[in-house]
Amino acid sequence: MDREATYRELKAEIEAVVAGETYVPARYATAACLLAEAFRPRFFWTGFYVVDPQKPDELVVGPYQGTLGCLRIPFGKGVCGACAAEGKTQLVEDVHAFPGHIACDSRSNSEIVVPVFDGNGKLAAVLDVDSTEYGAFDAVDQAGLEAICQVLLTA
């Protein structure tokens, strides 16, 4: 099966599993698990950094699959912080060349980070996916992950 089809199926599966679920961490955990399993080993770390309601200019680690993640990331710092500050997907072929990159795990070499907005259009979290491969993510991943993140809190 091609990746576009895999993403379409994952989106439908995630929507079905989280439908009616009101506990947001359960939604994030479900998405992280299904994505990590579908694309392992290319997806080395898959998870969410959530906007901290007590510190709205910081992300705090949420549900994830993989090695130990950073606990907190300020908006504007690193790839996740850039995504949070700009509200736009960050597709990075070589994280070591990204200004201000935060190395939570030195084995990560490329990364894609997608914003997650709530039903009111406010940033709620970012989906962070790391790979040990350089250039592991492309437009297919971006479109697939953005489609999943668009419905994650509204399905």
PDB file of N, CA and C in Angstrom, residues 39-120:
ATOM      1  N   PHE A  39       4.159   3.439  10.732  1.00  0.00           N
ATOM      2  CA  PHE A  39       5.340   3.895   9.995  1.00  0.00           C
ATOM      3  C   PHE A  39       6.659   3.552  10.686  1.00  0.00           C
ATOM      4  N   ARG A  40       6.633   2.643  11.647  1.00  0.00           N
ATOM      5  CA  ARG A  40       7.869   2.197  12.291  1.00  0.00           C
ATOM      6  C   ARG A  40       8.698   1.410  11.288  1.00  0.00           C
ATOM      7  N   PRO A  41       9.982   1.556  11.165  1.00  0.00           N
ATOM      8  CA  PRO A  41      10.917   2.278  12.025  1.00  0.00           C
ATOM      9  C   PRO A  41      11.208   3.704  11.557  1.00  0.00           C
ATOM     10  N   ARG A  42      10.622   4.131  10.405  1.00  0.00           N
ATOM     11  CA  ARG A  42      10.904   5.483   9.906  1.00  0.00           C
ATOM     12  C   ARG A  42      10.487   6.537  10.928  1.00  0.00           C
ATOM     13  N   PHE A  43       9.367   6.323  11.622  1.00  0.00           N
ATOM     14  CA  PHE A  43       8.933   7.221  12.686  1.00  0.00           C
ATOM     15  C   PHE A  43       9.624   6.768  13.971  1.00  0.00           C
ATOM     16  N   PHE A  44      10.705   7.427  14.315  1.00  0.00           N
ATOM     17  CA  PHE A  44      11.510   7.083  15.481  1.00  0.00           C
ATOM     18  C   PHE A  44      10.871   7.598  16.767  1.00  0.00           C
ATOM     19  N   TRP A  45      10.296   8.787  16.729  1.00  0.00           N
ATOM     20  CA  TRP A  45       9.612   9.399  17.875  1.00  0.00           C
ATOM     21  C   TRP A  45       8.354  10.059  17.339  1.00  0.00           C
ATOM     22  N   THR A  46       7.215   9.736  17.931  1.00  0.00           N
ATOM     23  CA  THR A  46       5.935  10.251  17.460  1.00  0.00           C
ATOM     24  C   THR A  46       5.122  10.681  18.665  1.00  0.00           C
ATOM     25  N   GLY A  47       4.788  11.961  18.740  1.00  0.00           N
ATOM     26  CA  GLY A  47       4.005  12.381  19.889  1.00  0.00           C
ATOM     27  C   GLY A  47       3.599  13.835  19.828  1.00  0.00           C
ATOM     28  N   PHE A  48       3.024  14.258  20.934  1.00  0.00           N
ATOM     29  CA  PHE A  48       2.437  15.588  21.021  1.00  0.00           C
ATOM     30  C   PHE A  48       3.091  16.415  22.117  1.00  0.00           C
ATOM     31  N   TYR A  49       3.285  17.664  21.792  1.00  0.00           N
ATOM     32  CA  TYR A  49       3.624  18.674  22.788  1.00  0.00           C
ATOM     33  C   TYR A  49       2.398  19.576  22.876  1.00  0.00           C
ATOM     34  N   VAL A  50       1.898  19.727  24.079  1.00  0.00           N
ATOM     35  CA  VAL A  50       0.630  20.410  24.329  1.00  0.00           C
ATOM     36  C   VAL A  50       0.906  21.814  24.867  1.00  0.00           C
ATOM     37  N   VAL A  51       0.093  22.778  24.432  1.00  0.00           N
ATOM     38  CA  VAL A  51       0.201  24.128  24.983  1.00  0.00           C
ATOM     39  C   VAL A  51      -0.184  24.056  26.457  1.00  0.00           C
ATOM     40  N   ASP A  52       0.711  24.516  27.326  1.00  0.00           N
ATOM     41  CA  ASP A  52       0.480  24.478  28.772  1.00  0.00           C
ATOM     42  C   ASP A  52      -0.507  25.572  29.150  1.00  0.00           C
ATOM     43  N   PRO A  53      -1.662  25.219  29.723  1.00  0.00           N
ATOM     44  CA  PRO A  53      -2.642  26.251  30.083  1.00  0.00           C
ATOM     45  C   PRO A  53      -2.126  27.217  31.152  1.00  0.00           C
ATOM     46  N   GLN A  54      -1.164  26.777  31.959  1.00  0.00           N
ATOM     47  CA  GLN A  54      -0.592  27.649  32.993  1.00  0.00           C
ATOM     48  C   GLN A  54       0.524  28.546  32.446  1.00  0.00           C
ATOM     49  N   LYS A  55       1.132  28.117  31.348  1.00  0.00           N
ATOM     50  CA  LYS A  55       2.207  28.870  30.698  1.00  0.00           C
ATOM     51  C   LYS A  55       1.938  28.838  29.196  1.00  0.00           C
ATOM     52  N   PRO A  56       1.032  29.687  28.712  1.00  0.00           N
ATOM     53  CA  PRO A  56       0.559  29.577  27.324  1.00  0.00           C
ATOM     54  C   PRO A  56       1.593  29.882  26.244  1.00  0.00           C
ATOM     55  N   ASP A  57       2.819  30.213  26.638  1.00  0.00           N
ATOM     56  CA  ASP A  57       3.879  30.388  25.645  1.00  0.00           C
ATOM     57  C   ASP A  57       4.895  29.248  25.715  1.00  0.00           C
ATOM     58  N   GLU A  58       4.461  28.128  26.299  1.00  0.00           N
ATOM     59  CA  GLU A  58       5.304  26.932  26.386  1.00  0.00           C
ATOM     60  C   GLU A  58       4.525  25.692  25.990  1.00  0.00           C
ATOM     61  N   LEU A  59       5.257  24.756  25.398  1.00  0.00           N
ATOM     62  CA  LEU A  59       4.725  23.431  25.118  1.00  0.00           C
ATOM     63  C   LEU A  59       5.235  22.488  26.193  1.00  0.00           C
ATOM     64  N   VAL A  60       4.392  21.553  26.602  1.00  0.00           N
ATOM     65  CA  VAL A  60       4.787  20.532  27.561  1.00  0.00           C
ATOM     66  C   VAL A  60       4.525  19.172  26.911  1.00  0.00           C
ATOM     67  N   VAL A  61       5.401  18.222  27.167  1.00  0.00           N
ATOM     68  CA  VAL A  61       5.274  16.920  26.521  1.00  0.00           C
ATOM     69  C   VAL A  61       3.934  16.280  26.885  1.00  0.00           C
ATOM     70  N   GLY A  62       3.331  15.683  25.875  1.00  0.00           N
ATOM     71  CA  GLY A  62       2.074  14.956  26.046  1.00  0.00           C
ATOM     72  C   GLY A  62       2.287  13.508  25.657  1.00  0.00           C
ATOM     73  N   PRO A  63       1.208  12.817  25.297  1.00  0.00           N
ATOM     74  CA  PRO A  63       1.335  11.403  24.915  1.00  0.00           C
ATOM     75  C   PRO A  63       2.266  11.213  23.713  1.00  0.00           C
ATOM     76  N   TYR A  64       3.121  10.195  23.815  1.00  0.00           N
ATOM     77  CA  TYR A  64       4.056   9.920  22.725  1.00  0.00           C
ATOM     78  C   TYR A  64       4.480   8.458  22.732  1.00  0.00           C
ATOM     79  N   GLN A  65       5.111   8.079  21.627  1.00  0.00           N
ATOM     80  CA  GLN A  65       5.721   6.768  21.443  1.00  0.00           C
ATOM     81  C   GLN A  65       7.175   7.013  21.094  1.00  0.00           C
ATOM     82  N   GLY A  66       8.092   6.419  21.834  1.00  0.00           N
ATOM     83  CA  GLY A  66       9.500   6.582  21.514  1.00  0.00           C
ATOM     84  C   GLY A  66      10.342   6.778  22.747  1.00  0.00           C
ATOM     85  N   THR A  67      11.553   7.267  22.508  1.00  0.00           N
ATOM     86  CA  THR A  67      12.490   7.503  23.596  1.00  0.00           C
ATOM     87  C   THR A  67      12.059   8.737  24.390  1.00  0.00           C
ATOM     88  N   LEU A  68      12.771   9.015  25.466  1.00  0.00           N
ATOM     89  CA  LEU A  68      12.436  10.143  26.322  1.00  0.00           C
ATOM     90  C   LEU A  68      12.379  11.433  25.521  1.00  0.00           C
ATOM     91  N   GLY A  69      11.298  12.186  25.711  1.00  0.00           N
ATOM     92  CA  GLY A  69      11.148  13.459  25.033  1.00  0.00           C
ATOM     93  C   GLY A  69      11.537  14.610  25.943  1.00  0.00           C
ATOM     94  N   CYS A  70      11.744  15.768  25.359  1.00  0.00           N
ATOM     95  CA  CYS A  70      11.976  16.978  26.159  1.00  0.00           C
ATOM     96  C   CYS A  70      10.704  17.270  26.952  1.00  0.00           C
ATOM     97  N   LEU A  71      10.843  17.768  28.163  1.00  0.00           N
ATOM     98  CA  LEU A  71       9.662  18.047  28.967  1.00  0.00           C
ATOM     99  C   LEU A  71       8.964  19.333  28.542  1.00  0.00           C
ATOM    100  N   ARG A  72       9.720  20.391  28.286  1.00  0.00           N
ATOM    101  CA  ARG A  72       9.146  21.688  27.931  1.00  0.00           C
ATOM    102  C   ARG A  72       9.910  22.312  26.783  1.00  0.00           C
ATOM    103  N   ILE A  73       9.164  23.021  25.941  1.00  0.00           N
ATOM    104  CA  ILE A  73       9.754  23.729  24.814  1.00  0.00           C
ATOM    105  C   ILE A  73       9.083  25.101  24.715  1.00  0.00           C
ATOM    106  N   PRO A  74       9.844  26.172  24.817  1.00  0.00           N
ATOM    107  CA  PRO A  74       9.263  27.508  24.661  1.00  0.00           C
ATOM    108  C   PRO A  74       8.845  27.757  23.207  1.00  0.00           C
ATOM    109  N   PHE A  75       7.763  28.502  23.019  1.00  0.00           N
ATOM    110  CA  PHE A  75       7.372  28.918  21.677  1.00  0.00           C
ATOM    111  C   PHE A  75       8.562  29.626  21.044  1.00  0.00           C
ATOM    112  N   GLY A  76       8.824  29.323  19.785  1.00  0.00           N
ATOM    113  CA  GLY A  76       9.895  29.964  19.047  1.00  0.00           C
ATOM    114  C   GLY A  76      11.233  29.264  19.152  1.00  0.00           C
ATOM    115  N   LYS A  77      11.357  28.245  19.995  1.00  0.00           N
ATOM    116  CA  LYS A  77      12.639  27.558  20.144  1.00  0.00           C
ATOM    117  C   LYS A  77      12.562  26.170  19.512  1.00  0.00           C
ATOM    118  N   GLY A  78      13.538  25.858  18.679  1.00  0.00           N
ATOM    119  CA  GLY A  78      13.568  24.557  18.030  1.00  0.00           C
ATOM    120  C   GLY A  78      12.458  24.403  17.009  1.00  0.00           C
ATOM    121  N   VAL A  79      12.340  23.211  16.467  1.00  0.00           N
ATOM    122  CA  VAL A  79      11.358  22.938  15.414  1.00  0.00           C
ATOM    123  C   VAL A  79       9.937  22.982  15.982  1.00  0.00           C
ATOM    124  N   CYS A  80       9.721  22.371  17.140  1.00  0.00           N
ATOM    125  CA  CYS A  80       8.386  22.383  17.753  1.00  0.00           C
ATOM    126  C   CYS A  80       7.969  23.794  18.137  1.00  0.00           C
ATOM    127  N   GLY A  81       8.898  24.538  18.730  1.00  0.00           N
ATOM    128  CA  GLY A  81       8.602  25.906  19.122  1.00  0.00           C
ATOM    129  C   GLY A  81       8.320  26.808  17.935  1.00  0.00           C
ATOM    130  N   ALA A  82       9.024  26.568  16.814  1.00  0.00           N
ATOM    131  CA  ALA A  82       8.772  27.330  15.589  1.00  0.00           C
ATOM    132  C   ALA A  82       7.370  27.035  15.062  1.00  0.00           C
ATOM    133  N   CYS A  83       6.985  25.785  15.090  1.00  0.00           N
ATOM    134  CA  CYS A  83       5.637  25.405  14.654  1.00  0.00           C
ATOM    135  C   CYS A  83       4.587  26.086  15.522  1.00  0.00           C
ATOM    136  N   ALA A  84       4.799  26.062  16.832  1.00  0.00           N
ATOM    137  CA  ALA A  84       3.841  26.672  17.760  1.00  0.00           C
ATOM    138  C   ALA A  84       3.756  28.180  17.537  1.00  0.00           C
ATOM    139  N   ALA A  85       4.890  28.833  17.354  1.00  0.00           N
ATOM    140  CA  ALA A  85       4.910  30.279  17.185  1.00  0.00           C
ATOM    141  C   ALA A  85       4.289  30.710  15.859  1.00  0.00           C
ATOM    142  N   GLU A  86       4.536  29.942  14.803  1.00  0.00           N
ATOM    143  CA  GLU A  86       4.075  30.314  13.466  1.00  0.00           C
ATOM    144  C   GLU A  86       2.719  29.713  13.115  1.00  0.00           C
ATOM    145  N   GLY A  87       2.331  28.630  13.807  1.00  0.00           N
ATOM    146  CA  GLY A  87       1.079  27.952  13.473  1.00  0.00           C
ATOM    147  C   GLY A  87       1.137  27.250  12.132  1.00  0.00           C
ATOM    148  N   LYS A  88       2.351  26.906  11.692  1.00  0.00           N
ATOM    149  CA  LYS A  88       2.532  26.259  10.386  1.00  0.00           C
ATOM    150  C   LYS A  88       3.417  25.027  10.535  1.00  0.00           C
ATOM    151  N   THR A  89       3.163  24.049   9.676  1.00  0.00           N
ATOM    152  CA  THR A  89       3.971  22.834   9.652  1.00  0.00           C
ATOM    153  C   THR A  89       5.434  23.171   9.360  1.00  0.00           C
ATOM    154  N   GLN A  90       6.307  22.485  10.086  1.00  0.00           N
ATOM    155  CA  GLN A  90       7.752  22.607   9.880  1.00  0.00           C
ATOM    156  C   GLN A  90       8.252  21.256   9.352  1.00  0.00           C
ATOM    157  N   LEU A  91       8.836  21.272   8.174  1.00  0.00           N
ATOM    158  CA  LEU A  91       9.380  20.071   7.542  1.00  0.00           C
ATOM    159  C   LEU A  91      10.889  20.276   7.429  1.00  0.00           C
ATOM    160  N   VAL A  92      11.650  19.513   8.214  1.00  0.00           N
ATOM    161  CA  VAL A  92      13.088  19.748   8.328  1.00  0.00           C
ATOM    162  C   VAL A  92      13.849  18.494   7.919  1.00  0.00           C
ATOM    163  N   GLU A  93      14.612  18.596   6.843  1.00  0.00           N
ATOM    164  CA  GLU A  93      15.370  17.452   6.332  1.00  0.00           C
ATOM    165  C   GLU A  93      16.573  17.108   7.201  1.00  0.00           C
ATOM    166  N   ASP A  94      17.182  18.128   7.815  1.00  0.00           N
ATOM    167  CA  ASP A  94      18.367  17.935   8.660  1.00  0.00           C
ATOM    168  C   ASP A  94      18.214  18.833   9.889  1.00  0.00           C
ATOM    169  N   VAL A  95      17.820  18.240  11.003  1.00  0.00           N
ATOM    170  CA  VAL A  95      17.574  19.031  12.212  1.00  0.00           C
ATOM    171  C   VAL A  95      18.839  19.698  12.735  1.00  0.00           C
ATOM    172  N   HIS A  96      19.989  19.136  12.426  1.00  0.00           N
ATOM    173  CA  HIS A  96      21.248  19.695  12.917  1.00  0.00           C
ATOM    174  C   HIS A  96      21.564  21.035  12.246  1.00  0.00           C
ATOM    175  N   ALA A  97      20.943  21.303  11.110  1.00  0.00           N
ATOM    176  CA  ALA A  97      21.126  22.569  10.404  1.00  0.00           C
ATOM    177  C   ALA A  97      20.031  23.580  10.757  1.00  0.00           C
ATOM    178  N   PHE A  98      19.056  23.184  11.583  1.00  0.00           N
ATOM    179  CA  PHE A  98      17.946  24.069  11.952  1.00  0.00           C
ATOM    180  C   PHE A  98      18.392  24.983  13.089  1.00  0.00           C
ATOM    181  N   PRO A  99      18.305  26.295  12.921  1.00  0.00           N
ATOM    182  CA  PRO A  99      18.738  27.217  13.980  1.00  0.00           C
ATOM    183  C   PRO A  99      17.973  26.987  15.283  1.00  0.00           C
ATOM    184  N   GLY A 100      18.710  26.810  16.377  1.00  0.00           N
ATOM    185  CA  GLY A 100      18.079  26.634  17.682  1.00  0.00           C
ATOM    186  C   GLY A 100      17.484  25.263  17.929  1.00  0.00           C
ATOM    187  N   HIS A 101      17.841  24.288  17.089  1.00  0.00           N
ATOM    188  CA  HIS A 101      17.308  22.930  17.257  1.00  0.00           C
ATOM    189  C   HIS A 101      17.560  22.425  18.677  1.00  0.00           C
ATOM    190  N   ILE A 102      16.558  21.778  19.240  1.00  0.00           N
ATOM    191  CA  ILE A 102      16.669  21.174  20.565  1.00  0.00           C
ATOM    192  C   ILE A 102      16.848  19.677  20.360  1.00  0.00           C
ATOM    193  N   ALA A 103      17.959  19.136  20.797  1.00  0.00           N
ATOM    194  CA  ALA A 103      18.249  17.714  20.610  1.00  0.00           C
ATOM    195  C   ALA A 103      17.752  16.921  21.813  1.00  0.00           C
ATOM    196  N   CYS A 104      16.494  16.504  21.759  1.00  0.00           N
ATOM    197  CA  CYS A 104      15.962  15.652  22.825  1.00  0.00           C
ATOM    198  C   CYS A 104      16.608  14.270  22.760  1.00  0.00           C
ATOM    199  N   ASP A 105      16.872  13.805  21.546  1.00  0.00           N
ATOM    200  CA  ASP A 105      17.576  12.539  21.334  1.00  0.00           C
ATOM    201  C   ASP A 105      18.516  12.757  20.150  1.00  0.00           C
ATOM    202  N   SER A 106      19.789  12.613  20.360  1.00  0.00           N
ATOM    203  CA  SER A 106      20.786  12.919  19.326  1.00  0.00           C
ATOM    204  C   SER A 106      20.681  12.013  18.103  1.00  0.00           C
ATOM    205  N   ARG A 107      19.931  10.930  18.195  1.00  0.00           N
ATOM    206  CA  ARG A 107      19.774  10.036  17.044  1.00  0.00           C
ATOM    207  C   ARG A 107      18.798  10.586  16.008  1.00  0.00           C
ATOM    208  N   SER A 108      17.994  11.584  16.372  1.00  0.00           N
ATOM    209  CA  SER A 108      17.053  12.181  15.421  1.00  0.00           C
ATOM    210  C   SER A 108      17.806  13.026  14.419  1.00  0.00           C
ATOM    211  N   ASN A 109      17.484  12.850  13.131  1.00  0.00           N
ATOM    212  CA  ASN A 109      18.152  13.590  12.070  1.00  0.00           C
ATOM    213  C   ASN A 109      17.207  14.401  11.199  1.00  0.00           C
ATOM    214  N   SER A 110      15.935  14.033  11.141  1.00  0.00           N
ATOM    215  CA  SER A 110      14.949  14.839  10.419  1.00  0.00           C
ATOM    216  C   SER A 110      13.657  14.847  11.221  1.00  0.00           C
ATOM    217  N   GLU A 111      12.801  15.823  10.897  1.00  0.00           N
ATOM    218  CA  GLU A 111      11.632  16.040  11.746  1.00  0.00           C
ATOM    219  C   GLU A 111      10.532  16.731  10.955  1.00  0.00           C
ATOM    220  N   ILE A 112       9.298  16.402  11.313  1.00  0.00           N
ATOM    221  CA  ILE A 112       8.144  17.143  10.827  1.00  0.00           C
ATOM    222  C   ILE A 112       7.275  17.449  12.041  1.00  0.00           C
ATOM    223  N   VAL A 113       6.828  18.696  12.131  1.00  0.00           N
ATOM    224  CA  VAL A 113       5.995  19.123  13.254  1.00  0.00           C
ATOM    225  C   VAL A 113       4.775  19.832  12.681  1.00  0.00           C
ATOM    226  N   VAL A 114       3.582  19.383  13.110  1.00  0.00           N
ATOM    227  CA  VAL A 114       2.318  19.859  12.563  1.00  0.00           C
ATOM    228  C   VAL A 114       1.475  20.467  13.688  1.00  0.00           C
ATOM    229  N   PRO A 115       0.911  21.657  13.469  1.00  0.00           N
ATOM    230  CA  PRO A 115       0.069  22.241  14.515  1.00  0.00           C
ATOM    231  C   PRO A 115      -1.275  21.515  14.636  1.00  0.00           C
ATOM    232  N   VAL A 116      -1.790  21.493  15.858  1.00  0.00           N
ATOM    233  CA  VAL A 116      -3.109  20.927  16.133  1.00  0.00           C
ATOM    234  C   VAL A 116      -3.956  22.052  16.731  1.00  0.00           C
ATOM    235  N   PHE A 117      -5.047  22.372  16.059  1.00  0.00           N
ATOM    236  CA  PHE A 117      -5.924  23.447  16.512  1.00  0.00           C
ATOM    237  C   PHE A 117      -7.213  22.863  17.084  1.00  0.00           C
ATOM    238  N   ASP A 118      -7.759  23.534  18.106  1.00  0.00           N
ATOM    239  CA  ASP A 118      -9.029  23.082  18.662  1.00  0.00           C
ATOM    240  C   ASP A 118     -10.178  23.569  17.776  1.00  0.00           C
ATOM    241  N   GLY A 119     -11.400  23.268  18.162  1.00  0.00           N
ATOM    242  CA  GLY A 119     -12.571  23.627  17.365  1.00  0.00           C
ATOM    243  C   GLY A 119     -12.745  25.118  17.172  1.00  0.00           C
ATOM    244  N   ASN A 120     -12.123  25.931  18.025  1.00  0.00           N
ATOM    245  CA  ASN A 120     -12.196  27.388  17.909  1.00  0.00           C
ATOM    246  C   ASN A 120     -11.028  27.972  17.128  1.00  0.00           C
TER     247      ASN A 120
END
